[in-house]
XYZ file of C-alpha atoms in Angstrom:
188
model
C 0.000 0.000 0.000
C 1.435 3.370 -1.043
C 1.422 6.105 1.591
C 2.126 9.639 0.464
C 5.347 11.118 1.976
C 3.392 14.180 3.141
C 0.975 11.897 5.007
C 3.924 10.172 6.680
C 5.402 13.493 7.763
C 2.040 14.598 9.169
C 1.480 11.317 11.042
C 5.008 11.075 12.465
C 4.654 13.419 15.494
C 1.686 11.440 16.828
C 3.467 8.154 16.100
C 6.484 9.276 18.107
C 4.328 10.530 20.990
C 2.295 7.313 21.151
C 5.288 4.976 20.818
C 4.162 3.587 17.464
C 7.705 3.971 16.138
C 9.710 0.999 17.338
C 13.463 0.591 17.418
C 14.430 -2.691 15.802
C 17.907 -4.036 16.477
C 19.389 -5.813 13.477
C 22.182 -8.216 14.467
C 25.706 -7.782 13.139
C 27.317 -11.173 12.672
C 31.000 -12.049 12.304
C 31.375 -14.009 9.068
C 34.105 -16.347 10.264
C 32.659 -17.352 13.655
C 28.970 -16.717 12.999
C 28.715 -14.952 16.357
C 26.641 -11.848 16.963
C 28.968 -9.009 17.977
C 26.603 -6.068 17.870
C 23.441 -4.511 16.530
C 22.342 -1.722 14.215
C 19.314 0.320 15.269
C 16.611 0.738 12.613
C 13.220 2.434 12.932
C 10.106 0.348 12.437
C 6.600 1.714 11.884
C 3.352 0.064 10.860
C 0.878 2.627 9.619
C -2.590 1.626 8.442
C -1.481 -1.963 7.966
C 1.647 -1.055 5.999
C 5.205 -1.518 7.160
C 7.071 1.720 6.390
C 10.701 1.218 5.246
C 13.334 2.830 7.502
C 14.518 5.231 4.755
C 10.971 6.560 4.334
C 10.627 7.042 8.098
C 13.875 9.019 8.161
C 12.761 11.132 5.197
C 9.430 11.810 6.928
C 11.260 12.912 10.093
C 13.375 15.295 8.043
C 10.376 16.635 6.130
C 8.417 17.160 9.379
C 11.346 19.062 10.918
C 11.767 16.311 13.500
C 15.115 14.891 12.412
C 16.944 15.850 15.613
C 14.200 14.753 18.022
C 13.746 11.541 16.010
C 17.502 10.893 16.255
C 17.317 11.456 20.012
C 14.389 9.021 20.230
C 16.290 6.348 18.288
C 19.514 6.839 20.243
C 17.833 6.802 23.667
C 15.779 3.679 22.973
C 18.596 1.732 21.296
C 21.259 2.601 23.900
C 18.868 1.787 26.741
C 18.029 -1.620 25.230
C 21.621 -2.643 24.480
C 22.845 -1.460 27.888
C 20.103 -3.552 29.543
C 20.964 -6.627 27.459
C 24.662 -6.252 28.204
C 24.066 -5.973 31.954
C 21.552 -8.811 32.075
C 23.532 -11.208 29.869
C 27.019 -10.042 30.848
C 27.867 -9.312 27.227
C 29.520 -6.400 25.442
C 27.369 -6.019 22.346
C 28.235 -2.992 20.256
C 25.598 -0.685 18.804
C 25.389 1.435 15.642
C 22.876 4.281 15.487
C 22.390 6.661 12.592
C 21.953 10.297 13.559
C 20.897 13.096 11.219
C 23.411 15.721 10.185
C 21.194 18.301 11.902
C 22.163 16.688 15.214
C 25.736 17.884 14.686
C 24.952 21.287 13.210
C 23.653 22.558 16.512
C 25.316 22.926 19.865
C 24.945 20.058 22.254
C 24.984 17.165 19.781
C 27.910 15.368 21.402
C 26.681 16.302 24.876
C 23.361 14.567 24.233
C 25.201 11.409 23.178
C 27.324 11.502 26.341
C 24.293 12.098 28.563
C 22.474 9.195 26.942
C 25.449 6.864 27.405
C 25.963 7.958 31.010
C 22.289 7.594 31.962
C 22.160 4.058 30.521
C 25.671 3.057 31.671
C 26.762 1.956 28.182
C 30.517 2.279 27.652
C 31.115 4.805 24.831
C 33.480 2.497 22.948
C 30.481 0.238 22.245
C 28.608 2.962 20.337
C 29.177 3.814 16.677
C 27.454 6.936 15.381
C 26.556 6.615 11.694
C 26.350 9.767 9.573
C 25.001 9.616 6.014
C 27.476 11.211 3.596
C 24.639 12.176 1.253
C 23.300 14.559 3.900
C 26.382 16.748 3.700
C 25.907 18.020 0.166
C 29.266 18.635 -1.507
C 31.015 18.784 1.876
C 31.617 15.952 4.321
C 28.455 15.252 6.306
C 30.143 16.017 9.620
C 32.706 18.683 10.432
C 36.079 17.870 11.934
C 35.059 19.721 15.127
C 31.851 17.710 15.509
C 33.547 14.414 14.781
C 36.356 15.264 17.216
C 33.786 15.996 19.955
C 32.117 12.605 19.374
C 35.514 10.873 19.335
C 36.456 12.665 22.580
C 33.532 10.927 24.287
C 35.019 7.611 23.150
C 32.482 6.680 20.456
C 33.260 5.441 16.974
C 32.122 7.278 13.834
C 30.999 5.705 10.582
C 30.316 7.609 7.369
C 27.592 5.755 5.467
C 26.581 6.145 1.841
C 30.063 7.114 0.683
C 30.283 7.252 -3.086
C 26.840 8.718 -3.633
C 28.481 11.684 -5.365
C 29.049 14.041 -2.461
C 32.192 14.224 -0.333
C 35.483 13.038 -1.754
C 37.884 10.601 -0.127
C 40.433 13.390 0.310
C 37.888 15.363 2.358
C 37.107 12.345 4.535
C 40.805 11.718 5.203
C 40.850 14.854 7.343
C 38.078 13.597 9.601
C 38.658 11.320 12.592
C 36.287 8.583 11.384
C 36.602 4.880 12.108
C 34.845 3.404 9.112
C 33.419 4.334 5.752
C 30.544 2.357 4.262
C 30.973 2.503 0.502
C 27.984 2.549 -1.841
C 27.681 -0.522 -4.083
C 28.016 1.364 -7.436
C 31.449 2.627 -6.344
C 32.634 -0.949 -5.798
C 31.183 -2.447 -9.006
């Protein structure tokens, strides 16, 4: 069932307030051992009987002007869940959470991450913040100052969507990032 993007953007604030948006944790599995070593947080939303793909949820959050609060929602729920699992099961699962570029273009982005980690007692080295390169236009999606502030907390940084025609590798070399997820067409 097709749902108009404008309808998604209009329905999103109520969905967030009512808890209809769920945080799904997709396992990350080591190829050699087959063991789960961490999880990636993805939004999940069923609206009028239709499962909305994560990319459409993120676009709706951006269109509704809720990208930062949506990122906070995702981060808080995912960190809380993984921290609980790790305490209960005595594990050290890592977590990857995508945050919108808007999160880093305002003051307090790194502070919110630190507060979230501290309140849930998740060690910062277990958290990777994913930033979509496409969000940065012709510049890297995250500035060196913002990435340095996230790294200072102890978190990892991943640039996703690299090769979608925006930032160049030479620009990314100047950023303290831990991984770059390359788009398939760049590899083919």
